[in-house]
Each structure stands twice: as structure tokens, then as C-alpha cells.
PDB file of C-alpha atoms in Angstrom:
ATOM      1  CA  MET A  24      28.192 -76.734  64.633  1.00  0.00           C
ATOM      2  CA  ALA A  25      25.607 -79.877  65.263  1.00  0.00           C
ATOM      3  CA  ASP A  26      23.373 -77.441  67.472  1.00  0.00           C
ATOM      4  CA  GLY A  27      22.884 -74.681  64.230  1.00  0.00           C
ATOM      5  CA  ARG A  28      25.525 -72.453  66.029  1.00  0.00           C
ATOM      6  CA  THR A  29      28.471 -71.083  63.915  1.00  0.00           C
ATOM      7  CA  PRO A  30      31.650 -70.869  65.470  1.00  0.00           C
ATOM      8  CA  TRP A  31      31.166 -66.922  66.148  1.00  0.00           C
ATOM      9  CA  ASP A  32      28.561 -67.839  68.679  1.00  0.00           C
ATOM     10  CA  GLN A  33      30.891 -69.817  70.745  1.00  0.00           C
ATOM     11  CA  GLU A  34      31.398 -68.599  74.473  1.00  0.00           C
ATOM     12  CA  ILE A  35      34.935 -67.506  75.262  1.00  0.00           C
ATOM     13  CA  ALA A  36      36.858 -70.177  77.188  1.00  0.00           C
ATOM     14  CA  ALA A  37      40.366 -70.939  78.025  1.00  0.00           C
ATOM     15  CA  ASN A  38      40.426 -73.955  75.488  1.00  0.00           C
ATOM     16  CA  TRP A  39      38.774 -71.889  72.871  1.00  0.00           C
ATOM     17  CA  GLU A  40      40.502 -72.331  69.438  1.00  0.00           C
ATOM     18  CA  PRO A  41      39.526 -70.611  66.269  1.00  0.00           C
ATOM     19  CA  PRO A  42      38.349 -72.370  63.403  1.00  0.00           C
ATOM     20  CA  GLN A  43      40.717 -73.906  60.676  1.00  0.00           C
ATOM     21  CA  ILE A  44      41.605 -70.897  58.217  1.00  0.00           C
ATOM     22  CA  ASP A  45      43.884 -70.618  55.494  1.00  0.00           C
ATOM     23  CA  THR A  46      46.666 -68.501  56.331  1.00  0.00           C
ATOM     24  CA  SER A  47      47.949 -68.604  52.595  1.00  0.00           C
ATOM     25  CA  VAL A  48      45.517 -66.014  51.460  1.00  0.00           C
ATOM     26  CA  PRO A  49      46.250 -62.539  52.780  1.00  0.00           C
ATOM     27  CA  HIS A  50      43.774 -60.544  55.271  1.00  0.00           C
ATOM     28  CA  PRO A  51      43.601 -56.990  55.315  1.00  0.00           C
ATOM     29  CA  ASN A  52      43.433 -56.631  59.029  1.00  0.00           C
ATOM     30  CA  ARG A  53      46.679 -58.663  59.189  1.00  0.00           C
ATOM     31  CA  MET A  54      48.227 -56.835  56.327  1.00  0.00           C
ATOM     32  CA  PHE A  55      47.119 -53.192  58.291  1.00  0.00           C
ATOM     33  CA  ASN A  56      49.107 -54.790  61.450  1.00  0.00           C
ATOM     34  CA  TYR A  57      52.157 -55.307  59.515  1.00  0.00           C
ATOM     35  CA  LEU A  58      52.036 -52.086  57.768  1.00  0.00           C
ATOM     36  CA  ILE A  59      51.642 -50.405  60.923  1.00  0.00           C
ATOM     37  CA  GLY A  60      54.746 -52.069  62.760  1.00  0.00           C
ATOM     38  CA  GLY A  61      52.828 -54.662  64.514  1.00  0.00           C
ATOM     39  CA  LYS A  62      53.551 -58.770  64.695  1.00  0.00           C
ATOM     40  CA  ASP A  63      50.325 -60.483  64.104  1.00  0.00           C
ATOM     41  CA  HIS A  64      50.592 -61.482  60.371  1.00  0.00           C
ATOM     42  CA  PHE A  65      51.674 -64.303  58.259  1.00  0.00           C
ATOM     43  CA  LYS A  66      53.950 -64.827  55.047  1.00  0.00           C
ATOM     44  CA  ALA A  67      50.859 -64.434  52.780  1.00  0.00           C
ATOM     45  CA  ASP A  68      49.912 -60.785  54.455  1.00  0.00           C
ATOM     46  CA  ARG A  69      53.444 -59.555  54.533  1.00  0.00           C
ATOM     47  CA  ASP A  70      54.113 -60.431  50.712  1.00  0.00           C
ATOM     48  CA  ALA A  71      50.613 -58.756  49.855  1.00  0.00           C
ATOM     49  CA  ALA A  72      51.565 -55.773  52.168  1.00  0.00           C
ATOM     50  CA  GLU A  73      55.198 -55.749  50.291  1.00  0.00           C
ATOM     51  CA  ALA A  74      53.490 -55.797  46.747  1.00  0.00           C
ATOM     52  CA  LEU A  75      51.697 -53.113  47.752  1.00  0.00           C
ATOM     53  CA  ILE A  76      54.525 -51.168  49.189  1.00  0.00           C
ATOM     54  CA  LYS A  77      56.664 -51.712  46.068  1.00  0.00           C
ATOM     55  CA  ALA A  78      53.883 -50.508  43.548  1.00  0.00           C
ATOM     56  CA  ARG A  79      53.321 -47.501  45.962  1.00  0.00           C
ATOM     57  CA  PRO A  80      55.717 -46.937  48.909  1.00  0.00           C
ATOM     58  CA  ASP A  81      53.255 -44.332  50.182  1.00  0.00           C
ATOM     59  CA  THR A  82      51.165 -47.478  51.334  1.00  0.00           C
ATOM     60  CA  VAL A  83      52.698 -47.289  54.766  1.00  0.00           C
ATOM     61  CA  ILE A  84      52.185 -43.411  55.107  1.00  0.00           C
ATOM     62  CA  THR A  85      48.740 -44.175  54.375  1.00  0.00           C
ATOM     63  CA  ALA A  86      48.217 -47.059  57.144  1.00  0.00           C
ATOM     64  CA  ARG A  87      49.975 -45.049  59.588  1.00  0.00           C
ATOM     65  CA  ALA A  88      47.892 -41.738  59.021  1.00  0.00           C
ATOM     66  CA  ALA A  89      44.860 -44.280  59.346  1.00  0.00           C
ATOM     67  CA  GLU A  90      45.910 -45.366  62.077  1.00  0.00           C
ATOM     68  CA  SER A  91      46.759 -42.143  63.858  1.00  0.00           C
ATOM     69  CA  PHE A  92      43.112 -40.839  62.324  1.00  0.00           C
ATOM     70  CA  THR A  93      41.428 -43.353  64.398  1.00  0.00           C
ATOM     71  CA  ARG A  94      42.819 -42.574  67.377  1.00  0.00           C
ATOM     72  CA  ARG A  95      42.145 -38.698  66.967  1.00  0.00           C
ATOM     73  CA  SER A  96      38.420 -39.292  65.946  1.00  0.00           C
ATOM     74  CA  VAL A  97      37.646 -42.034  68.725  1.00  0.00           C
ATOM     75  CA  ARG A  98      38.911 -39.357  71.225  1.00  0.00           C
ATOM     76  CA  LYS A  99      36.988 -36.618  69.369  1.00  0.00           C
ATOM     77  CA  LEU A 100      33.917 -39.060  69.854  1.00  0.00           C
ATOM     78  CA  ALA A 101      34.614 -39.539  73.635  1.00  0.00           C
ATOM     79  CA  GLU A 102      34.893 -35.570  74.215  1.00  0.00           C
ATOM     80  CA  SER A 103      31.703 -35.193  72.801  1.00  0.00           C
ATOM     81  CA  GLY A 104      29.960 -37.249  75.425  1.00  0.00           C
ATOM     82  CA  ILE A 105      29.978 -40.689  73.635  1.00  0.00           C
ATOM     83  CA  ARG A 106      30.486 -43.658  76.200  1.00  0.00           C
ATOM     84  CA  GLN A 107      29.922 -46.609  74.480  1.00  0.00           C
ATOM     85  CA  PHE A 108      31.639 -47.781  71.017  1.00  0.00           C
ATOM     86  CA  LEU A 109      30.958 -50.356  68.368  1.00  0.00           C
ATOM     87  CA  GLN A 110      33.965 -51.004  66.178  1.00  0.00           C
ATOM     88  CA  MET A 111      33.284 -52.707  62.571  1.00  0.00           C
ATOM     89  CA  GLY A 112      35.664 -53.238  59.974  1.00  0.00           C
ATOM     90  CA  ALA A 113      39.110 -54.447  58.892  1.00  0.00           C
ATOM     91  CA  ALA A 114      41.372 -52.255  60.980  1.00  0.00           C
ATOM     92  CA  ILE A 115      41.501 -53.431  64.388  1.00  0.00           C
ATOM     93  CA  THR A 116      44.812 -52.385  66.230  1.00  0.00           C
ATOM     94  CA  ILE A 117      46.180 -53.867  69.393  1.00  0.00           C
ATOM     95  CA  ALA A 118      48.949 -51.991  70.757  1.00  0.00           C
ATOM     96  CA  ASN A 119      47.535 -48.468  70.595  1.00  0.00           C
ATOM     97  CA  SER A 120      44.025 -49.750  70.653  1.00  0.00           C
ATOM     98  CA  ASN A 121      40.975 -47.295  70.227  1.00  0.00           C
ATOM     99  CA  ASP A 122      39.222 -48.498  73.513  1.00  0.00           C
ATOM    100  CA  LYS A 123      42.454 -47.112  75.406  1.00  0.00           C
ATOM    101  CA  ALA A 124      42.090 -43.983  73.247  1.00  0.00           C
ATOM    102  CA  ALA A 125      38.313 -43.658  74.568  1.00  0.00           C
ATOM    103  CA  SER A 126      39.303 -44.194  78.006  1.00  0.00           C
ATOM    104  CA  GLU A 127      41.818 -41.577  78.370  1.00  0.00           C
ATOM    105  CA  SER A 128      39.649 -38.940  76.970  1.00  0.00           C
ATOM    106  CA  ALA A 129      36.629 -40.188  78.973  1.00  0.00           C
ATOM    107  CA  PRO A 130      37.506 -42.606  81.600  1.00  0.00           C
ATOM    108  CA  ASP A 131      34.042 -43.066  82.502  1.00  0.00           C
ATOM    109  CA  THR A 132      33.601 -44.832  78.979  1.00  0.00           C
ATOM    110  CA  ARG A 133      30.972 -47.842  79.644  1.00  0.00           C
ATOM    111  CA  THR A 134      31.792 -50.322  77.086  1.00  0.00           C
ATOM    112  CA  PHE A 135      33.816 -51.014  73.817  1.00  0.00           C
ATOM    113  CA  VAL A 136      32.855 -53.983  71.498  1.00  0.00           C
ATOM    114  CA  TYR A 137      34.898 -54.882  68.541  1.00  0.00           C
ATOM    115  CA  VAL A 138      33.876 -56.983  65.696  1.00  0.00           C
ATOM    116  CA  ALA A 139      36.395 -59.154  63.726  1.00  0.00           C
ATOM    117  CA  ASP A 140      35.737 -61.098  60.674  1.00  0.00           C
ATOM    118  CA  ASP A 141      38.983 -63.204  60.716  1.00  0.00           C
ATOM    119  CA  PRO A 142      39.172 -65.779  63.389  1.00  0.00           C
ATOM    120  CA  ILE A 143      42.563 -65.518  63.912  1.00  0.00           C
ATOM    121  CA  SER A 144      42.387 -61.675  64.528  1.00  0.00           C
ATOM    122  CA  LEU A 145      39.137 -62.554  66.794  1.00  0.00           C
ATOM    123  CA  ALA A 146      41.154 -64.831  68.908  1.00  0.00           C
ATOM    124  CA  HIS A 147      44.297 -62.519  69.052  1.00  0.00           C
ATOM    125  CA  ALA A 148      42.093 -59.483  70.351  1.00  0.00           C
ATOM    126  CA  ARG A 149      40.073 -61.472  72.581  1.00  0.00           C
ATOM    127  CA  ALA A 150      43.484 -62.623  74.253  1.00  0.00           C
ATOM    128  CA  LEU A 151      45.211 -59.366  74.401  1.00  0.00           C
ATOM    129  CA  LEU A 152      42.308 -56.571  74.635  1.00  0.00           C
ATOM    130  CA  VAL A 153      39.702 -58.398  76.560  1.00  0.00           C
ATOM    131  CA  GLY A 154      40.191 -58.256  80.375  1.00  0.00           C
ATOM    132  CA  ARG A 155      42.548 -55.340  80.674  1.00  0.00           C
ATOM    133  CA  PRO A 156      42.554 -51.961  82.842  1.00  0.00           C
ATOM    134  CA  GLY A 157      39.951 -50.035  81.556  1.00  0.00           C
ATOM    135  CA  PRO A 158      36.279 -50.126  79.910  1.00  0.00           C
ATOM    136  CA  PRO A 159      34.874 -53.408  79.736  1.00  0.00           C
ATOM    137  CA  VAL A 160      36.181 -55.027  76.248  1.00  0.00           C
ATOM    138  CA  THR A 161      33.969 -57.540  74.247  1.00  0.00           C
ATOM    139  CA  VAL A 162      35.127 -59.152  70.968  1.00  0.00           C
ATOM    140  CA  ILE A 163      32.658 -60.665  68.817  1.00  0.00           C
ATOM    141  CA  GLY A 164      33.096 -62.572  65.445  1.00  0.00           C
ATOM    142  CA  GLY A 165      30.976 -61.650  62.720  1.00  0.00           C
ATOM    143  CA  ASN A 166      30.927 -60.324  59.129  1.00  0.00           C
ATOM    144  CA  PHE A 167      30.602 -56.534  59.153  1.00  0.00           C
ATOM    145  CA  ARG A 168      29.308 -56.585  55.574  1.00  0.00           C
ATOM    146  CA  GLU A 169      26.042 -57.382  57.167  1.00  0.00           C
ATOM    147  CA  PRO A 170      25.499 -55.700  60.154  1.00  0.00           C
ATOM    148  CA  GLN A 171      22.081 -56.720  60.941  1.00  0.00           C
ATOM    149  CA  ASP A 172      23.543 -60.459  61.506  1.00  0.00           C
ATOM    150  CA  VAL A 173      26.299 -58.765  63.887  1.00  0.00           C
ATOM    151  CA  LEU A 174      23.751 -56.639  65.869  1.00  0.00           C
ATOM    152  CA  SER A 175      21.694 -60.215  66.462  1.00  0.00           C
ATOM    153  CA  ARG A 176      24.490 -61.970  67.767  1.00  0.00           C
ATOM    154  CA  PRO A 177      24.354 -63.396  71.067  1.00  0.00           C
ATOM    155  CA  GLY A 178      27.776 -61.974  72.154  1.00  0.00           C
ATOM    156  CA  LEU A 179      26.419 -58.394  71.557  1.00  0.00           C
ATOM    157  CA  SER A 180      23.405 -58.965  73.776  1.00  0.00           C
ATOM    158  CA  GLY A 181      23.531 -56.359  76.788  1.00  0.00           C
ATOM    159  CA  LYS A 182      27.042 -54.638  75.696  1.00  0.00           C
ATOM    160  CA  ILE A 183      25.539 -51.947  73.990  1.00  0.00           C
ATOM    161  CA  ASP A 184      22.210 -50.034  74.937  1.00  0.00           C
ATOM    162  CA  PHE A 185      21.006 -48.533  71.565  1.00  0.00           C
ATOM    163  CA  GLU A 186      18.763 -46.557  73.351  1.00  0.00           C
ATOM    164  CA  GLN A 187      21.826 -44.188  74.291  1.00  0.00           C
ATOM    165  CA  PRO A 188      24.215 -42.669  71.870  1.00  0.00           C
ATOM    166  CA  VAL A 189      26.604 -44.795  70.266  1.00  0.00           C
ATOM    167  CA  GLY A 190      30.124 -44.237  68.523  1.00  0.00           C
ATOM    168  CA  LEU A 191      30.053 -46.266  65.602  1.00  0.00           C
ATOM    169  CA  LEU A 192      33.911 -46.842  64.414  1.00  0.00           C
ATOM    170  CA  LEU A 193      33.693 -48.064  60.836  1.00  0.00           C
ATOM    171  CA  PHE A 194      37.463 -48.635  60.067  1.00  0.00           C
ATOM    172  CA  GLY A 195      38.019 -50.384  56.868  1.00  0.00           C
ATOM    173  CA  MET A 196      34.608 -51.253  56.208  1.00  0.00           C
ATOM    174  CA  LEU A 197      32.865 -49.206  53.607  1.00  0.00           C
ATOM    175  CA  ASP A 198      36.081 -49.745  51.506  1.00  0.00           C
ATOM    176  CA  TYR A 199      35.899 -53.439  52.158  1.00  0.00           C
ATOM    177  CA  ILE A 200      32.668 -53.757  50.403  1.00  0.00           C
ATOM    178  CA  SER A 201      32.820 -53.842  46.959  1.00  0.00           C
ATOM    179  CA  ASN A 202      29.145 -53.122  45.931  1.00  0.00           C
ATOM    180  CA  ASP A 203      27.824 -49.796  46.378  1.00  0.00           C
ATOM    181  CA  ARG A 204      24.365 -50.685  46.934  1.00  0.00           C
ATOM    182  CA  ARG A 205      25.448 -53.308  49.757  1.00  0.00           C
ATOM    183  CA  ALA A 206      27.847 -50.818  51.264  1.00  0.00           C
ATOM    184  CA  ARG A 207      25.256 -47.975  51.567  1.00  0.00           C
ATOM    185  CA  ARG A 208      22.663 -50.546  52.875  1.00  0.00           C
ATOM    186  CA  ALA A 209      25.367 -51.467  56.135  1.00  0.00           C
ATOM    187  CA  LEU A 210      25.985 -47.574  56.732  1.00  0.00           C
ATOM    188  CA  ASP A 211      21.985 -46.977  56.630  1.00  0.00           C
ATOM    189  CA  TYR A 212      21.143 -49.933  58.721  1.00  0.00           C
ATOM    190  CA  LEU A 213      23.595 -49.072  61.474  1.00  0.00           C
ATOM    191  CA  MET A 214      22.646 -45.495  61.372  1.00  0.00           C
ATOM    192  CA  ASP A 215      19.062 -46.334  61.487  1.00  0.00           C
ATOM    193  CA  ARG A 216      19.889 -48.448  64.806  1.00  0.00           C
ATOM    194  CA  VAL A 217      21.389 -45.500  67.001  1.00  0.00           C
ATOM    195  CA  VAL A 218      19.531 -42.816  68.564  1.00  0.00           C
ATOM    196  CA  PRO A 219      20.419 -39.028  67.697  1.00  0.00           C
ATOM    197  CA  GLY A 220      23.528 -37.738  69.421  1.00  0.00           C
ATOM    198  CA  SER A 221      25.197 -40.990  67.864  1.00  0.00           C
ATOM    199  CA  MET A 222      28.363 -40.617  65.983  1.00  0.00           C
ATOM    200  CA  ALA A 223      30.044 -42.456  63.074  1.00  0.00           C
ATOM    201  CA  SER A 224      33.754 -42.485  62.595  1.00  0.00           C
ATOM    202  CA  LEU A 225      34.931 -43.763  58.993  1.00  0.00           C
ATOM    203  CA  PHE A 226      37.908 -43.981  56.795  1.00  0.00           C
ATOM    204  CA  HIS A 227      37.910 -45.417  53.033  1.00  0.00           C
ATOM    205  CA  VAL A 228      40.872 -45.469  50.598  1.00  0.00           C
ATOM    206  CA  ILE A 229      40.436 -43.711  47.525  1.00  0.00           C
ATOM    207  CA  GLU A 230      41.863 -44.771  44.136  1.00  0.00           C
ATOM    208  CA  VAL A 231      45.154 -43.480  43.026  1.00  0.00           C
ATOM    209  CA  GLU A 232      46.108 -42.610  39.356  1.00  0.00           C
ATOM    210  CA  SER A 233      48.519 -45.846  39.053  1.00  0.00           C
ATOM    211  CA  GLU A 234      47.829 -48.659  36.497  1.00  0.00           C
ATOM    212  CA  GLU A 235      50.653 -49.948  38.501  1.00  0.00           C
ATOM    213  CA  VAL A 236      49.054 -49.589  42.103  1.00  0.00           C
ATOM    214  CA  ASN A 237      45.910 -50.716  40.496  1.00  0.00           C
ATOM    215  CA  ASN A 238      47.282 -54.095  39.032  1.00  0.00           C
ATOM    216  CA  ALA A 239      49.372 -54.709  42.603  1.00  0.00           C
ATOM    217  CA  LEU A 240      45.608 -54.511  44.154  1.00  0.00           C
ATOM    218  CA  ASP A 241      44.294 -56.876  41.630  1.00  0.00           C
ATOM    219  CA  LYS A 242      46.551 -59.361  42.077  1.00  0.00           C
ATOM    220  CA  THR A 243      46.896 -59.329  45.845  1.00  0.00           C
ATOM    221  CA  LEU A 244      43.251 -58.613  47.292  1.00  0.00           C
ATOM    222  CA  ALA A 245      41.295 -60.261  44.462  1.00  0.00           C
ATOM    223  CA  GLN A 246      39.872 -62.698  46.691  1.00  0.00           C
ATOM    224  CA  ASP A 247      36.510 -62.237  47.330  1.00  0.00           C
ATOM    225  CA  GLN A 248      36.549 -62.241  51.457  1.00  0.00           C
ATOM    226  CA  ILE A 249      39.130 -59.390  50.909  1.00  0.00           C
ATOM    227  CA  GLU A 250      37.089 -57.065  48.714  1.00  0.00           C
ATOM    228  CA  LEU A 251      39.418 -54.074  48.963  1.00  0.00           C
ATOM    229  CA  THR A 252      37.529 -51.166  46.568  1.00  0.00           C
ATOM    230  CA  PRO A 253      39.499 -48.130  46.582  1.00  0.00           C
ATOM    231  CA  ARG A 254      36.657 -45.343  45.404  1.00  0.00           C
ATOM    232  CA  THR A 255      37.473 -41.686  43.979  1.00  0.00           C
ATOM    233  CA  THR A 256      36.930 -39.051  46.330  1.00  0.00           C
ATOM    234  CA  ALA A 257      33.683 -38.080  44.343  1.00  0.00           C
ATOM    235  CA  HIS A 258      32.614 -41.561  44.414  1.00  0.00           C
ATOM    236  CA  VAL A 259      32.780 -41.826  48.144  1.00  0.00           C
ATOM    237  CA  ARG A 260      31.030 -38.447  48.794  1.00  0.00           C
ATOM    238  CA  GLU A 261      28.305 -39.803  46.737  1.00  0.00           C
ATOM    239  CA  LEU A 262      28.297 -42.919  48.753  1.00  0.00           C
ATOM    240  CA  VAL A 263      27.711 -41.130  52.205  1.00  0.00           C
ATOM    241  CA  LYS A 264      25.554 -38.433  50.493  1.00  0.00           C
ATOM    242  CA  GLY A 265      22.727 -36.789  52.661  1.00  0.00           C
ATOM    243  CA  TYR A 266      24.604 -37.695  56.016  1.00  0.00           C
ATOM    244  CA  ASP A 267      26.309 -34.814  58.132  1.00  0.00           C
ATOM    245  CA  PHE A 268      29.759 -34.658  58.952  1.00  0.00           C
ATOM    246  CA  ILE A 269      30.774 -32.621  61.808  1.00  0.00           C
ATOM    247  CA  HIS A 270      34.022 -30.008  60.978  1.00  0.00           C
ATOM    248  CA  PRO A 271      36.148 -30.249  59.091  1.00  0.00           C
ATOM    249  CA  GLY A 272      34.110 -32.623  56.768  1.00  0.00           C
ATOM    250  CA  LEU A 273      34.915 -35.767  54.892  1.00  0.00           C
ATOM    251  CA  VAL A 274      38.778 -34.460  54.103  1.00  0.00           C
ATOM    252  CA  PRO A 275      42.102 -36.166  53.806  1.00  0.00           C
ATOM    253  CA  ILE A 276      42.403 -38.033  56.571  1.00  0.00           C
ATOM    254  CA  THR A 277      45.904 -36.206  57.429  1.00  0.00           C
ATOM    255  CA  ASP A 278      43.912 -33.009  57.264  1.00  0.00           C
ATOM    256  CA  TRP A 279      41.022 -34.290  60.199  1.00  0.00           C
ATOM    257  CA  LEU A 280      42.022 -32.285  63.436  1.00  0.00           C
ATOM    258  CA  PRO A 281      45.816 -33.184  63.400  1.00  0.00           C
ATOM    259  CA  ASP A 282      47.505 -33.172  66.193  1.00  0.00           C
ATOM    260  CA  GLY A 283      51.137 -34.101  65.420  1.00  0.00           C
ATOM    261  CA  SER A 284      50.614 -38.103  66.510  1.00  0.00           C
ATOM    262  CA  GLY A 285      50.908 -39.192  62.935  1.00  0.00           C
ATOM    263  CA  PRO A 286      51.432 -38.086  59.299  1.00  0.00           C
ATOM    264  CA  GLY A 287      50.110 -34.327  58.744  1.00  0.00           C
ATOM    265  CA  PRO A 288      48.653 -31.943  56.087  1.00  0.00           C
ATOM    266  CA  GLU A 289      51.947 -31.810  54.787  1.00  0.00           C
ATOM    267  CA  MET A 290      51.504 -35.879  53.767  1.00  0.00           C
ATOM    268  CA  ALA A 291      48.087 -35.177  52.187  1.00  0.00           C
ATOM    269  CA  GLY A 292      49.609 -36.023  48.919  1.00  0.00           C
ATOM    270  CA  ARG A 293      50.571 -39.301  49.589  1.00  0.00           C
ATOM    271  CA  THR A 294      47.843 -40.742  51.511  1.00  0.00           C
ATOM    272  CA  ALA A 295      45.386 -42.195  49.817  1.00  0.00           C
ATOM    273  CA  ALA A 296      42.467 -42.184  52.196  1.00  0.00           C
ATOM    274  CA  ILE A 297      39.838 -39.656  53.295  1.00  0.00           C
ATOM    275  CA  GLY A 298      37.791 -39.757  56.508  1.00  0.00           C
ATOM    276  CA  GLY A 299      35.542 -37.816  58.788  1.00  0.00           C
ATOM    277  CA  VAL A 300      32.479 -38.269  61.305  1.00  0.00           C
ATOM    278  CA  ILE A 301      29.090 -38.287  60.969  1.00  0.00           C
ATOM    279  CA  VAL A 302      26.433 -36.976  63.284  1.00  0.00           C
ATOM    280  CA  LYS A 303      22.881 -38.199  63.696  1.00  0.00           C
ATOM    281  CA  ASP A 304      20.596 -35.574  64.510  1.00  0.00           C
TER     282      ASP A 304
END
């Protein structure tokens, strides 16, 4: 922009329009929306998701297990005393939004901030999530792979009090950063910024032993801006080594405090993701 700002720095306005993007390129947020039965996606997103489903039909189970995990973990954070939330990553749900899950468990939730890295997701989330009954919701744009840039954005100023515990929701974040050191650096930066008592919920897609699935991933998600990077369970554990997870630890997302709202432990073998909640002491 002429004044040096990026399109992300624009104030929300009635005539705000997102920057032009190439809708022929699939985006993980819109693919996730398609996989959980949403309506906010384009042909490229549907085609990419269907390619994954064809290679591994259990992709749908993983997506819906992930959606259920996000709600359960958000409720857990709220029940643990967290009253302000910052969500970063490629998995923003609209119909069963996480701010709603937080306020249902803790009606005194103070604020909920979503960070969207896709202009269409940004505009859509602003239209449907901001101004609803419940905690104040803010949706800002930014690259979750560079959290130091996100946390300095004007739209975040005054929304999150970093002198109080924060609930970090890193859904579709670490597994969408292909470089290990960059992923760990992003996690460390966020955890360093929050005070003791803060918590971070995360899930990570894991590798499956299938050449067909891996080829489908390479074909549909090879674009630099997507960076989906499944890792082995051991690799993910090494990536987050040194952090303390609350019970039951870093486990298959179907096994994390199941409540019957999504695929349960009986589906663990068909769900290619692990997750858990870090607590900062």
C-alpha cells in the first residue's frame, strides 16, 4: 500500500474488500472447511480435498476428529481459568466456532482473537464471527509462521493482555511449517511471550505409511504457501521436546479426553493426527 501498510493492516469497514487472490490454488483452511462439511471453499479446495480422500478415505475422519479436539481442548482451557484466547493456524471453524466453545464453558471469557493467513478466510470470519453474542471477537490477518510479526500488528493492540494467562490455540500451525527449526522457533516465541499459567493447545497431522497418500499430498499441497508437513509421532515429540503437557499428554486426538462429540478412541487407528495441551509453569 502507498502508506507502507500491508492489506492486513486495513481497519474493518463496510466497504472493505480482501486483496485479489488466486482461487485456483487450494488453501488448507478452505479444504478443512470442506472436509468438515462446511460451505466456504472453491473448486480447487474441493479437488485437493477429494484427491486426499481418494488416497486415504480416513482423511474425513481425521478432519472431524480434529474439529472435535479443538472444541474439547478450548473448553478445557476455559475450565482451567483461561479467559483470553489467541488462535493461529490454518483451521478456523465457523459453524462450531471456538469462541462459542469458550464462552459456553466460561461465560466471562474476555476476548477471542483469530489470526487468518488467507484473505478470503479473513473476510469470511470477520463477517460471521465479529459482533455475535458472546465474548468480543477480533479477526486479524497475518502469517502465523511469523508470530513475532502477528503480535506486533495494530489490530491486536489492546485485545490480548500478555500480563495475564493466555490460551494459545495452534490448530493447523506447526504442521503447516515445513522447516523444523522455523516451527520450533515460532512455538518458542509464542510461549516466551505468555506468562505462567498460560496454556497452548495444538494438534499435528502425522505421516501414514502409504506411498499413494504421500504422492497425493505432494501433488495437491506442494505450493509454498501451504506447506502441509506431516511428521511421524516421534518427530512431533522431538519438535515439542521440553514442554510440559497436561494429562493425557500428546496422544492421538481421538484419545484426548473424549466426550462422544466426535470420532472416539475406537477410531484412533484411522486418525492421522496427535494433539495435546502445553501448560507454562
